PDB file of C-alpha atoms in Angstrom:
ATOM      1  CA  UNK A  13     -11.861   3.248  28.469  1.00  0.00           C
ATOM      2  CA  UNK A  14     -12.793   6.887  27.936  1.00  0.00           C
ATOM      3  CA  UNK A  15     -16.380   8.063  28.264  1.00  0.00           C
ATOM      4  CA  UNK A  16     -17.436  11.421  26.840  1.00  0.00           C
ATOM      5  CA  UNK A  17     -20.712  13.256  26.491  1.00  0.00           C
ATOM      6  CA  UNK A  18     -20.805  15.036  23.115  1.00  0.00           C
ATOM      7  CA  UNK A  19     -23.198  17.906  22.471  1.00  0.00           C
ATOM      8  CA  UNK A  20     -22.763  20.470  19.689  1.00  0.00           C
ATOM      9  CA  UNK A  21     -19.196  19.252  19.260  1.00  0.00           C
ATOM     10  CA  UNK A  22     -18.326  19.953  22.893  1.00  0.00           C
ATOM     11  CA  UNK A  23     -16.821  17.074  24.888  1.00  0.00           C
ATOM     12  CA  UNK A  24     -17.540  16.488  28.552  1.00  0.00           C
ATOM     13  CA  UNK A  25     -15.893  13.630  30.442  1.00  0.00           C
ATOM     14  CA  UNK A  26     -18.202  11.140  32.178  1.00  0.00           C
ATOM     15  CA  UNK A  27     -16.882   9.193  35.146  1.00  0.00           C
ATOM     16  CA  UNK A  28     -19.512   6.487  35.626  1.00  0.00           C
ATOM     17  CA  UNK A  29     -20.372   4.068  32.805  1.00  0.00           C
ATOM     18  CA  UNK A  30     -23.804   3.440  34.327  1.00  0.00           C
ATOM     19  CA  UNK A  31     -24.790   7.017  33.517  1.00  0.00           C
ATOM     20  CA  UNK A  32     -24.558   6.304  29.795  1.00  0.00           C
ATOM     21  CA  UNK A  33     -27.415   3.771  29.891  1.00  0.00           C
ATOM     22  CA  UNK A  34     -29.980   6.598  29.890  1.00  0.00           C
ATOM     23  CA  UNK A  35     -30.212   8.956  26.941  1.00  0.00           C
ATOM     24  CA  UNK A  36     -28.987  12.477  27.792  1.00  0.00           C
ATOM     25  CA  UNK A  37     -31.225  15.511  27.364  1.00  0.00           C
ATOM     26  CA  UNK A  38     -28.960  16.685  24.533  1.00  0.00           C
ATOM     27  CA  UNK A  39     -26.209  15.052  22.539  1.00  0.00           C
ATOM     28  CA  UNK A  40     -24.952  11.495  22.911  1.00  0.00           C
ATOM     29  CA  UNK A  41     -22.282   9.413  24.614  1.00  0.00           C
ATOM     30  CA  UNK A  42     -19.050   8.345  22.956  1.00  0.00           C
ATOM     31  CA  UNK A  43     -17.276   5.433  24.622  1.00  0.00           C
ATOM     32  CA  UNK A  44     -13.765   4.838  23.324  1.00  0.00           C
ATOM     33  CA  UNK A  45     -12.863   1.368  24.579  1.00  0.00           C
ATOM     34  CA  UNK A  46     -10.265  -1.367  24.299  1.00  0.00           C
ATOM     35  CA  UNK A  47     -11.191  -4.992  23.662  1.00  0.00           C
ATOM     36  CA  UNK A  48     -10.624  -5.752  27.348  1.00  0.00           C
ATOM     37  CA  UNK A  49     -13.436  -3.338  28.257  1.00  0.00           C
ATOM     38  CA  UNK A  50     -16.015  -5.494  26.468  1.00  0.00           C
ATOM     39  CA  UNK A  51     -16.354  -7.597  29.605  1.00  0.00           C
ATOM     40  CA  UNK A  52     -17.994  -4.575  31.247  1.00  0.00           C
ATOM     41  CA  UNK A  53     -19.729  -3.137  28.186  1.00  0.00           C
ATOM     42  CA  UNK A  54     -21.406  -6.285  26.849  1.00  0.00           C
ATOM     43  CA  UNK A  55     -23.917  -6.868  29.688  1.00  0.00           C
ATOM     44  CA  UNK A  56     -24.670  -3.148  30.026  1.00  0.00           C
ATOM     45  CA  UNK A  57     -25.486  -2.495  26.358  1.00  0.00           C
ATOM     46  CA  UNK A  58     -26.683  -5.955  25.353  1.00  0.00           C
ATOM     47  CA  UNK A  59     -23.974  -6.537  22.777  1.00  0.00           C
ATOM     48  CA  UNK A  60     -24.449  -9.676  20.757  1.00  0.00           C
ATOM     49  CA  UNK A  61     -22.050 -12.522  21.529  1.00  0.00           C
ATOM     50  CA  UNK A  62     -21.014 -12.852  17.867  1.00  0.00           C
ATOM     51  CA  UNK A  63     -20.158  -9.155  17.667  1.00  0.00           C
ATOM     52  CA  UNK A  64     -18.040  -9.362  20.814  1.00  0.00           C
ATOM     53  CA  UNK A  65     -16.359 -12.481  19.474  1.00  0.00           C
ATOM     54  CA  UNK A  66     -15.449 -10.621  16.274  1.00  0.00           C
ATOM     55  CA  UNK A  67     -13.870  -7.835  18.315  1.00  0.00           C
ATOM     56  CA  UNK A  68     -11.815 -10.323  20.317  1.00  0.00           C
ATOM     57  CA  UNK A  69     -10.742 -12.311  17.262  1.00  0.00           C
ATOM     58  CA  UNK A  70      -6.993 -12.070  16.690  1.00  0.00           C
ATOM     59  CA  UNK A  71      -7.386 -12.415  12.942  1.00  0.00           C
ATOM     60  CA  UNK A  72      -8.032  -9.378  10.773  1.00  0.00           C
ATOM     61  CA  UNK A  73     -11.701  -8.614  10.427  1.00  0.00           C
ATOM     62  CA  UNK A  74     -13.591  -8.389   7.178  1.00  0.00           C
ATOM     63  CA  UNK A  75     -15.540  -5.097   6.943  1.00  0.00           C
ATOM     64  CA  UNK A  76     -19.243  -5.688   7.580  1.00  0.00           C
ATOM     65  CA  UNK A  77     -22.399  -4.359   9.174  1.00  0.00           C
ATOM     66  CA  UNK A  78     -24.680  -6.394  11.449  1.00  0.00           C
ATOM     67  CA  UNK A  79     -28.163  -5.164  12.352  1.00  0.00           C
ATOM     68  CA  UNK A  80     -29.324  -6.008  15.893  1.00  0.00           C
ATOM     69  CA  UNK A  81     -32.435  -4.968  17.746  1.00  0.00           C
ATOM     70  CA  UNK A  82     -30.920  -2.242  19.909  1.00  0.00           C
ATOM     71  CA  UNK A  83     -27.753  -1.389  17.995  1.00  0.00           C
ATOM     72  CA  UNK A  84     -25.701  -1.845  14.829  1.00  0.00           C
ATOM     73  CA  UNK A  85     -22.295  -3.493  14.748  1.00  0.00           C
ATOM     74  CA  UNK A  86     -20.021  -2.068  12.055  1.00  0.00           C
ATOM     75  CA  UNK A  87     -16.453  -3.049  11.171  1.00  0.00           C
ATOM     76  CA  UNK A  88     -14.318  -0.861   8.939  1.00  0.00           C
ATOM     77  CA  UNK A  89     -10.565  -0.927   8.426  1.00  0.00           C
ATOM     78  CA  UNK A  90      -8.261   1.989   9.039  1.00  0.00           C
ATOM     79  CA  UNK A  91      -5.110   2.129   6.908  1.00  0.00           C
ATOM     80  CA  UNK A  92      -1.540   3.248   7.556  1.00  0.00           C
ATOM     81  CA  UNK A  93       1.614   3.161   5.435  1.00  0.00           C
ATOM     82  CA  UNK A  94       4.769   3.133   7.580  1.00  0.00           C
ATOM     83  CA  UNK A  95       8.283   2.083   6.558  1.00  0.00           C
ATOM     84  CA  UNK A  96       7.086   0.929   3.123  1.00  0.00           C
ATOM     85  CA  UNK A  97       4.570  -1.446   4.752  1.00  0.00           C
ATOM     86  CA  UNK A  98       0.792  -1.146   4.830  1.00  0.00           C
ATOM     87  CA  UNK A  99      -1.082  -1.731   8.075  1.00  0.00           C
ATOM     88  CA  UNK A 100      -4.835  -2.361   8.268  1.00  0.00           C
ATOM     89  CA  UNK A 101      -6.411  -1.961  11.686  1.00  0.00           C
ATOM     90  CA  UNK A 102      -9.971  -2.993  12.481  1.00  0.00           C
ATOM     91  CA  UNK A 103     -12.242  -0.295  13.860  1.00  0.00           C
ATOM     92  CA  UNK A 104     -15.228  -1.905  15.593  1.00  0.00           C
ATOM     93  CA  UNK A 105     -18.238   0.363  16.080  1.00  0.00           C
ATOM     94  CA  UNK A 106     -21.406  -0.202  18.097  1.00  0.00           C
ATOM     95  CA  UNK A 107     -24.021   2.381  17.088  1.00  0.00           C
ATOM     96  CA  UNK A 108     -27.000   2.883  19.391  1.00  0.00           C
ATOM     97  CA  UNK A 109     -29.811   5.397  19.679  1.00  0.00           C
ATOM     98  CA  UNK A 110     -27.987   7.655  22.127  1.00  0.00           C
ATOM     99  CA  UNK A 111     -24.449   6.288  22.105  1.00  0.00           C
ATOM    100  CA  UNK A 112     -21.606   5.125  19.912  1.00  0.00           C
ATOM    101  CA  UNK A 113     -18.897   2.748  21.110  1.00  0.00           C
ATOM    102  CA  UNK A 114     -15.577   2.412  19.293  1.00  0.00           C
ATOM    103  CA  UNK A 115     -13.503  -0.666  20.129  1.00  0.00           C
ATOM    104  CA  UNK A 116      -9.923  -1.031  18.880  1.00  0.00           C
ATOM    105  CA  UNK A 117      -6.894  -3.186  19.591  1.00  0.00           C
ATOM    106  CA  UNK A 118      -4.369  -0.552  18.511  1.00  0.00           C
ATOM    107  CA  UNK A 119      -4.394   3.217  18.402  1.00  0.00           C
ATOM    108  CA  UNK A 120      -6.382   4.560  15.447  1.00  0.00           C
ATOM    109  CA  UNK A 121      -5.192   7.930  14.165  1.00  0.00           C
ATOM    110  CA  UNK A 122      -8.612   8.788  12.746  1.00  0.00           C
ATOM    111  CA  UNK A 123     -10.172   8.821  16.204  1.00  0.00           C
ATOM    112  CA  UNK A 124      -7.710  11.481  17.346  1.00  0.00           C
ATOM    113  CA  UNK A 125      -8.129  13.498  14.153  1.00  0.00           C
ATOM    114  CA  UNK A 126     -11.918  13.364  14.449  1.00  0.00           C
ATOM    115  CA  UNK A 127     -12.305  15.568  17.521  1.00  0.00           C
ATOM    116  CA  UNK A 128     -11.664  18.944  15.798  1.00  0.00           C
ATOM    117  CA  UNK A 129     -14.105  17.964  13.048  1.00  0.00           C
ATOM    118  CA  UNK A 130     -16.839  17.124  15.546  1.00  0.00           C
ATOM    119  CA  UNK A 131     -16.303  20.456  17.285  1.00  0.00           C
ATOM    120  CA  UNK A 132     -16.298  22.419  14.012  1.00  0.00           C
ATOM    121  CA  UNK A 133     -19.455  20.679  12.717  1.00  0.00           C
ATOM    122  CA  UNK A 134     -21.198  20.923  16.114  1.00  0.00           C
ATOM    123  CA  UNK A 135     -22.077  17.238  16.086  1.00  0.00           C
ATOM    124  CA  UNK A 136     -24.824  16.152  18.471  1.00  0.00           C
ATOM    125  CA  UNK A 137     -25.933  12.755  17.137  1.00  0.00           C
ATOM    126  CA  UNK A 138     -24.136   9.379  17.046  1.00  0.00           C
ATOM    127  CA  UNK A 139     -25.038   8.818  13.366  1.00  0.00           C
ATOM    128  CA  UNK A 140     -23.279  12.108  12.519  1.00  0.00           C
ATOM    129  CA  UNK A 141     -20.253  10.850  14.440  1.00  0.00           C
ATOM    130  CA  UNK A 142     -20.344   7.666  12.337  1.00  0.00           C
ATOM    131  CA  UNK A 143     -20.510   9.652   9.108  1.00  0.00           C
ATOM    132  CA  UNK A 144     -17.520  11.881   9.852  1.00  0.00           C
ATOM    133  CA  UNK A 145     -15.488   8.941  11.149  1.00  0.00           C
ATOM    134  CA  UNK A 146     -16.203   6.855   8.036  1.00  0.00           C
ATOM    135  CA  UNK A 147     -15.425   9.798   5.783  1.00  0.00           C
ATOM    136  CA  UNK A 148     -12.095  10.350   7.554  1.00  0.00           C
ATOM    137  CA  UNK A 149     -11.144   6.667   7.304  1.00  0.00           C
ATOM    138  CA  UNK A 150     -11.900   6.599   3.573  1.00  0.00           C
ATOM    139  CA  UNK A 151     -10.001   9.846   2.926  1.00  0.00           C
ATOM    140  CA  UNK A 152      -6.884   8.353   4.501  1.00  0.00           C
ATOM    141  CA  UNK A 153      -6.886   5.688   1.792  1.00  0.00           C
ATOM    142  CA  UNK A 154      -6.291   8.492  -0.720  1.00  0.00           C
ATOM    143  CA  UNK A 155      -3.221   9.627   1.240  1.00  0.00           C
ATOM    144  CA  UNK A 156      -1.847   6.089   1.299  1.00  0.00           C
ATOM    145  CA  UNK A 157      -2.644   5.753  -2.410  1.00  0.00           C
ATOM    146  CA  UNK A 158      -0.582   8.874  -3.167  1.00  0.00           C
ATOM    147  CA  UNK A 159       2.381   7.430  -1.279  1.00  0.00           C
ATOM    148  CA  UNK A 160       2.063   4.135  -3.151  1.00  0.00           C
ATOM    149  CA  UNK A 161       1.916   6.035  -6.444  1.00  0.00           C
ATOM    150  CA  UNK A 162       5.092   7.940  -5.562  1.00  0.00           C
ATOM    151  CA  UNK A 163       6.763   4.696  -4.514  1.00  0.00           C
ATOM    152  CA  UNK A 164       5.920   3.093  -7.849  1.00  0.00           C
ATOM    153  CA  UNK A 165       7.337   6.078  -9.774  1.00  0.00           C
ATOM    154  CA  UNK A 166      10.549   6.043  -7.731  1.00  0.00           C
ATOM    155  CA  UNK A 167      10.937   2.302  -8.228  1.00  0.00           C
ATOM    156  CA  UNK A 168      10.336   2.639 -11.956  1.00  0.00           C
ATOM    157  CA  UNK A 169      13.032   5.324 -12.288  1.00  0.00           C
ATOM    158  CA  UNK A 170      15.475   3.221 -10.290  1.00  0.00           C
ATOM    159  CA  UNK A 171      14.858   0.192 -12.497  1.00  0.00           C
ATOM    160  CA  UNK A 172      15.342   2.164 -15.701  1.00  0.00           C
ATOM    161  CA  UNK A 173      18.519   3.835 -14.416  1.00  0.00           C
ATOM    162  CA  UNK A 174      20.233   0.829 -12.852  1.00  0.00           C
ATOM    163  CA  UNK A 175      18.498  -2.484 -12.265  1.00  0.00           C
ATOM    164  CA  UNK A 176      19.386  -4.383  -9.099  1.00  0.00           C
ATOM    165  CA  UNK A 177      18.234  -7.739  -7.774  1.00  0.00           C
ATOM    166  CA  UNK A 178      16.762  -6.016  -4.709  1.00  0.00           C
ATOM    167  CA  UNK A 179      14.251  -4.278  -6.968  1.00  0.00           C
ATOM    168  CA  UNK A 180      12.479  -7.571  -7.598  1.00  0.00           C
ATOM    169  CA  UNK A 181      11.953  -8.091  -3.855  1.00  0.00           C
ATOM    170  CA  UNK A 182      10.552  -4.565  -3.579  1.00  0.00           C
ATOM    171  CA  UNK A 183       8.179  -5.182  -6.485  1.00  0.00           C
ATOM    172  CA  UNK A 184       6.936  -8.474  -5.043  1.00  0.00           C
ATOM    173  CA  UNK A 185       6.544  -6.995  -1.555  1.00  0.00           C
ATOM    174  CA  UNK A 186       4.660  -3.880  -2.683  1.00  0.00           C
ATOM    175  CA  UNK A 187       2.432  -5.874  -5.026  1.00  0.00           C
ATOM    176  CA  UNK A 188       1.537  -8.211  -2.166  1.00  0.00           C
ATOM    177  CA  UNK A 189       0.583  -5.231   0.016  1.00  0.00           C
ATOM    178  CA  UNK A 190      -1.607  -3.800  -2.750  1.00  0.00           C
ATOM    179  CA  UNK A 191      -3.393  -7.110  -3.339  1.00  0.00           C
ATOM    180  CA  UNK A 192      -3.949  -7.431   0.404  1.00  0.00           C
ATOM    181  CA  UNK A 193      -5.645  -4.026   0.574  1.00  0.00           C
ATOM    182  CA  UNK A 194      -7.773  -4.814  -2.493  1.00  0.00           C
ATOM    183  CA  UNK A 195      -9.326  -7.758  -0.644  1.00  0.00           C
ATOM    184  CA  UNK A 196     -10.575  -5.355   2.024  1.00  0.00           C
ATOM    185  CA  UNK A 197     -11.792  -2.599  -0.286  1.00  0.00           C
ATOM    186  CA  UNK A 198     -14.620  -4.649  -1.781  1.00  0.00           C
ATOM    187  CA  UNK A 199     -16.375  -5.539   1.516  1.00  0.00           C
ATOM    188  CA  UNK A 200     -15.714  -2.066   2.918  1.00  0.00           C
ATOM    189  CA  UNK A 201     -17.326  -0.503  -0.129  1.00  0.00           C
ATOM    190  CA  UNK A 202     -20.386  -2.700   0.431  1.00  0.00           C
ATOM    191  CA  UNK A 203     -20.639  -1.557   4.052  1.00  0.00           C
ATOM    192  CA  UNK A 204     -20.689   2.083   2.956  1.00  0.00           C
ATOM    193  CA  UNK A 205     -23.215   1.237   0.248  1.00  0.00           C
ATOM    194  CA  UNK A 206     -25.485  -0.238   2.920  1.00  0.00           C
ATOM    195  CA  UNK A 207     -25.174   2.919   5.020  1.00  0.00           C
ATOM    196  CA  UNK A 208     -26.032   4.907   1.903  1.00  0.00           C
ATOM    197  CA  UNK A 209     -28.970   2.959   0.441  1.00  0.00           C
ATOM    198  CA  UNK A 210     -30.560   0.723   3.044  1.00  0.00           C
ATOM    199  CA  UNK A 211     -33.226   2.153   5.321  1.00  0.00           C
ATOM    200  CA  UNK A 212     -31.660   2.138   8.773  1.00  0.00           C
ATOM    201  CA  UNK A 213     -33.683   3.449  11.716  1.00  0.00           C
ATOM    202  CA  UNK A 214     -30.601   4.574  13.671  1.00  0.00           C
ATOM    203  CA  UNK A 215     -29.373   6.745  10.804  1.00  0.00           C
ATOM    204  CA  UNK A 216     -31.259   9.858   9.760  1.00  0.00           C
ATOM    205  CA  UNK A 217     -32.659   9.798   6.222  1.00  0.00           C
ATOM    206  CA  UNK A 218     -31.101  13.144   5.377  1.00  0.00           C
ATOM    207  CA  UNK A 219     -27.719  11.986   6.619  1.00  0.00           C
ATOM    208  CA  UNK A 220     -27.820   8.877   4.432  1.00  0.00           C
ATOM    209  CA  UNK A 221     -27.502  11.106   1.378  1.00  0.00           C
ATOM    210  CA  UNK A 222     -24.106  12.245   2.641  1.00  0.00           C
ATOM    211  CA  UNK A 223     -22.914   8.662   2.727  1.00  0.00           C
ATOM    212  CA  UNK A 224     -23.281   8.611  -1.073  1.00  0.00           C
ATOM    213  CA  UNK A 225     -20.276  10.930  -1.301  1.00  0.00           C
ATOM    214  CA  UNK A 226     -18.268   8.591   0.912  1.00  0.00           C
ATOM    215  CA  UNK A 227     -19.376   5.673  -1.259  1.00  0.00           C
ATOM    216  CA  UNK A 228     -18.168   7.452  -4.417  1.00  0.00           C
ATOM    217  CA  UNK A 229     -14.783   7.986  -2.771  1.00  0.00           C
ATOM    218  CA  UNK A 230     -14.674   4.296  -1.812  1.00  0.00           C
ATOM    219  CA  UNK A 231     -15.258   3.379  -5.468  1.00  0.00           C
ATOM    220  CA  UNK A 232     -12.455   5.724  -6.580  1.00  0.00           C
ATOM    221  CA  UNK A 233     -10.088   4.153  -4.066  1.00  0.00           C
ATOM    222  CA  UNK A 234     -10.963   0.660  -5.246  1.00  0.00           C
ATOM    223  CA  UNK A 235     -10.308   1.676  -8.854  1.00  0.00           C
ATOM    224  CA  UNK A 236      -7.014   3.304  -7.851  1.00  0.00           C
ATOM    225  CA  UNK A 237      -5.754   0.118  -6.231  1.00  0.00           C
ATOM    226  CA  UNK A 238      -6.774  -1.829  -9.326  1.00  0.00           C
ATOM    227  CA  UNK A 239      -4.564   0.574 -11.276  1.00  0.00           C
ATOM    228  CA  UNK A 240      -1.702   0.116  -8.810  1.00  0.00           C
ATOM    229  CA  UNK A 241      -1.960  -3.658  -9.238  1.00  0.00           C
ATOM    230  CA  UNK A 242      -1.685  -3.279 -13.023  1.00  0.00           C
ATOM    231  CA  UNK A 243       1.231  -0.873 -12.645  1.00  0.00           C
ATOM    232  CA  UNK A 244       3.075  -3.381 -10.478  1.00  0.00           C
ATOM    233  CA  UNK A 245       2.623  -5.963 -13.234  1.00  0.00           C
ATOM    234  CA  UNK A 246       4.052  -3.512 -15.760  1.00  0.00           C
ATOM    235  CA  UNK A 247       6.881  -2.729 -13.369  1.00  0.00           C
ATOM    236  CA  UNK A 248       7.807  -6.391 -13.121  1.00  0.00           C
ATOM    237  CA  UNK A 249       7.822  -6.663 -16.914  1.00  0.00           C
ATOM    238  CA  UNK A 250      10.062  -3.593 -17.067  1.00  0.00           C
ATOM    239  CA  UNK A 251      12.390  -5.225 -14.540  1.00  0.00           C
ATOM    240  CA  UNK A 252      12.612  -8.414 -16.610  1.00  0.00           C
ATOM    241  CA  UNK A 253      13.106  -6.403 -19.801  1.00  0.00           C
ATOM    242  CA  UNK A 254      15.834  -4.320 -18.169  1.00  0.00           C
ATOM    243  CA  UNK A 255      17.621  -7.458 -16.981  1.00  0.00           C
ATOM    244  CA  UNK A 256      17.432  -8.964 -20.487  1.00  0.00           C
ATOM    245  CA  UNK A 257      18.718  -5.739 -22.012  1.00  0.00           C
ATOM    246  CA  UNK A 258      21.567  -5.582 -19.515  1.00  0.00           C
ATOM    247  CA  UNK A 259      22.458  -9.214 -20.211  1.00  0.00           C
ATOM    248  CA  UNK A 260      22.486  -8.481 -23.941  1.00  0.00           C
ATOM    249  CA  UNK A 261      24.811  -5.522 -23.367  1.00  0.00           C
ATOM    250  CA  UNK A 262      27.187  -7.678 -21.354  1.00  0.00           C
ATOM    251  CA  UNK A 263      27.134 -10.428 -23.971  1.00  0.00           C
ATOM    252  CA  UNK A 264      27.784  -7.882 -26.705  1.00  0.00           C
ATOM    253  CA  UNK A 265      30.873  -6.604 -24.871  1.00  0.00           C
ATOM    254  CA  UNK A 266      32.144 -10.128 -24.268  1.00  0.00           C
ATOM    255  CA  UNK A 267      31.549 -11.028 -27.908  1.00  0.00           C
ATOM    256  CA  UNK A 268      33.443  -7.951 -29.082  1.00  0.00           C
ATOM    257  CA  UNK A 269      36.370  -8.715 -26.775  1.00  0.00           C
ATOM    258  CA  UNK A 270      36.449 -12.314 -27.991  1.00  0.00           C
ATOM    259  CA  UNK A 271      36.362 -11.153 -31.619  1.00  0.00           C
ATOM    260  CA  UNK A 272      39.227  -8.700 -31.057  1.00  0.00           C
ATOM    261  CA  UNK A 273      41.401 -11.363 -29.454  1.00  0.00           C
ATOM    262  CA  UNK A 274      40.728 -13.975 -32.130  1.00  0.00           C
ATOM    263  CA  UNK A 275      43.321 -12.658 -34.659  1.00  0.00           C
ATOM    264  CA  UNK A 276      45.754 -11.908 -31.836  1.00  0.00           C
ATOM    265  CA  UNK A 277      45.417 -15.484 -30.600  1.00  0.00           C
ATOM    266  CA  UNK A 278      45.917 -16.650 -34.182  1.00  0.00           C
ATOM    267  CA  UNK A 279      49.218 -14.750 -34.477  1.00  0.00           C
ATOM    268  CA  UNK A 280      50.533 -15.940 -31.120  1.00  0.00           C
ATOM    269  CA  UNK A 281      49.534 -19.478 -32.033  1.00  0.00           C
ATOM    270  CA  UNK A 282      51.519 -19.382 -35.281  1.00  0.00           C
ATOM    271  CA  UNK A 283      54.640 -17.876 -33.712  1.00  0.00           C
ATOM    272  CA  UNK A 284      54.404 -20.398 -30.924  1.00  0.00           C
ATOM    273  CA  UNK A 285      55.210 -23.222 -33.391  1.00  0.00           C
ATOM    274  CA  UNK A 286      58.761 -24.614 -33.600  1.00  0.00           C
ATOM    275  CA  UNK A 287      59.626 -23.519 -37.162  1.00  0.00           C
ATOM    276  CA  UNK A 288      62.721 -21.577 -38.205  1.00  0.00           C
ATOM    277  CA  UNK A 289      61.414 -19.997 -41.392  1.00  0.00           C
ATOM    278  CA  UNK A 290      58.700 -17.805 -39.789  1.00  0.00           C
ATOM    279  CA  UNK A 291      59.150 -14.056 -40.558  1.00  0.00           C
ATOM    280  CA  UNK A 292      61.120 -12.029 -37.977  1.00  0.00           C
ATOM    281  CA  UNK A 293      61.894 -15.120 -35.889  1.00  0.00           C
ATOM    282  CA  UNK A 294      65.654 -14.609 -35.880  1.00  0.00           C
ATOM    283  CA  UNK A 295      65.580 -10.799 -35.967  1.00  0.00           C
ATOM    284  CA  UNK A 296      66.268  -9.068 -32.659  1.00  0.00           C
ATOM    285  CA  UNK A 297      63.486  -6.588 -33.283  1.00  0.00           C
ATOM    286  CA  UNK A 298      61.017  -9.207 -34.554  1.00  0.00           C
ATOM    287  CA  UNK A 299      59.113  -9.471 -31.286  1.00  0.00           C
ATOM    288  CA  UNK A 300      58.526  -5.710 -31.243  1.00  0.00           C
ATOM    289  CA  UNK A 301      57.211  -5.785 -34.790  1.00  0.00           C
ATOM    290  CA  UNK A 302      54.804  -8.607 -33.941  1.00  0.00           C
ATOM    291  CA  UNK A 303      53.590  -6.792 -30.798  1.00  0.00           C
ATOM    292  CA  UNK A 304      53.096  -3.609 -32.819  1.00  0.00           C
ATOM    293  CA  UNK A 305      51.025  -5.474 -35.422  1.00  0.00           C
ATOM    294  CA  UNK A 306      48.873  -6.982 -32.666  1.00  0.00           C
ATOM    295  CA  UNK A 307      48.322  -3.573 -31.033  1.00  0.00           C
ATOM    296  CA  UNK A 308      47.388  -1.941 -34.352  1.00  0.00           C
ATOM    297  CA  UNK A 309      45.105  -4.845 -35.223  1.00  0.00           C
ATOM    298  CA  UNK A 310      43.322  -4.758 -31.845  1.00  0.00           C
ATOM    299  CA  UNK A 311      42.898  -0.969 -31.835  1.00  0.00           C
ATOM    300  CA  UNK A 312      41.683  -1.026 -35.425  1.00  0.00           C
ATOM    301  CA  UNK A 313      39.001  -3.581 -34.682  1.00  0.00           C
ATOM    302  CA  UNK A 314      37.939  -1.654 -31.569  1.00  0.00           C
ATOM    303  CA  UNK A 315      37.637   1.518 -33.687  1.00  0.00           C
ATOM    304  CA  UNK A 316      35.510  -0.277 -36.269  1.00  0.00           C
ATOM    305  CA  UNK A 317      33.188  -1.690 -33.564  1.00  0.00           C
ATOM    306  CA  UNK A 318      32.663   1.718 -32.003  1.00  0.00           C
ATOM    307  CA  UNK A 319      32.073   3.378 -35.367  1.00  0.00           C
ATOM    308  CA  UNK A 320      29.378   0.832 -36.186  1.00  0.00           C
ATOM    309  CA  UNK A 321      27.958   1.316 -32.641  1.00  0.00           C
ATOM    310  CA  UNK A 322      28.446  -2.327 -31.796  1.00  0.00           C
ATOM    311  CA  UNK A 323      30.023  -1.215 -28.529  1.00  0.00           C
TER     312      UNK A 323
END
């Protein structure tokens, strides 16, 4: 657990947690905690049992906001895209009058990226901290969306150039990841809408207007992932169409080969019969003549097929 006093974007480390129970003369306290630290934090800050239970829950949390008497409990999901797999990590936030507590199970990149922003904007209030953190989390969805878009384009080119069975697994896997994220985007958008529209005493009225910009970005992200879902459906259709086209090409080649060998098989079948009066049977050069006819016949049919673009 790391305890910091933040005033005008300047961070000062605090050693004793008890000192954060009283509002500072300037600024606020930021407590960056792990879930194990809730044992200490809950009795000190009066955290609701249900909120603590949500933080400790092993299952992924649905984004939400809970209004309590002394604080707000907010859950938003950070996103990462590593090794072609999307990771959603719950960011639990307790917002008080003079403090903000962030509780996470894993490392959240946005918390590390937030410090320069707080210093540059000279942040001195916990609701400002919440705004910049939410804005940073939402912006990262755009970065992940760009990577998904590039992945879809690369997959589409690969399918059109040379379809492989592994492409279907990639399509199914990526589509599942996109649908998974879409389930989170709706509730998360509603959380930001609440921060934007609802009268909340712990959030300054002027600051609420800034949340409208974050809400617009959340809507754009939701629409983008709807588009990605549709693109994955089109990509699967393209995969099936490419497979059908490839199968037709293979069948066309096999049909042409069969057609070419039909007259050759006919000739060999006739000369395989036990009759003495067949042409060139008793001639020493008869076999060469027959082979020459078969070669000319096969090459001629192959030429005709290519000229008619059947092959």
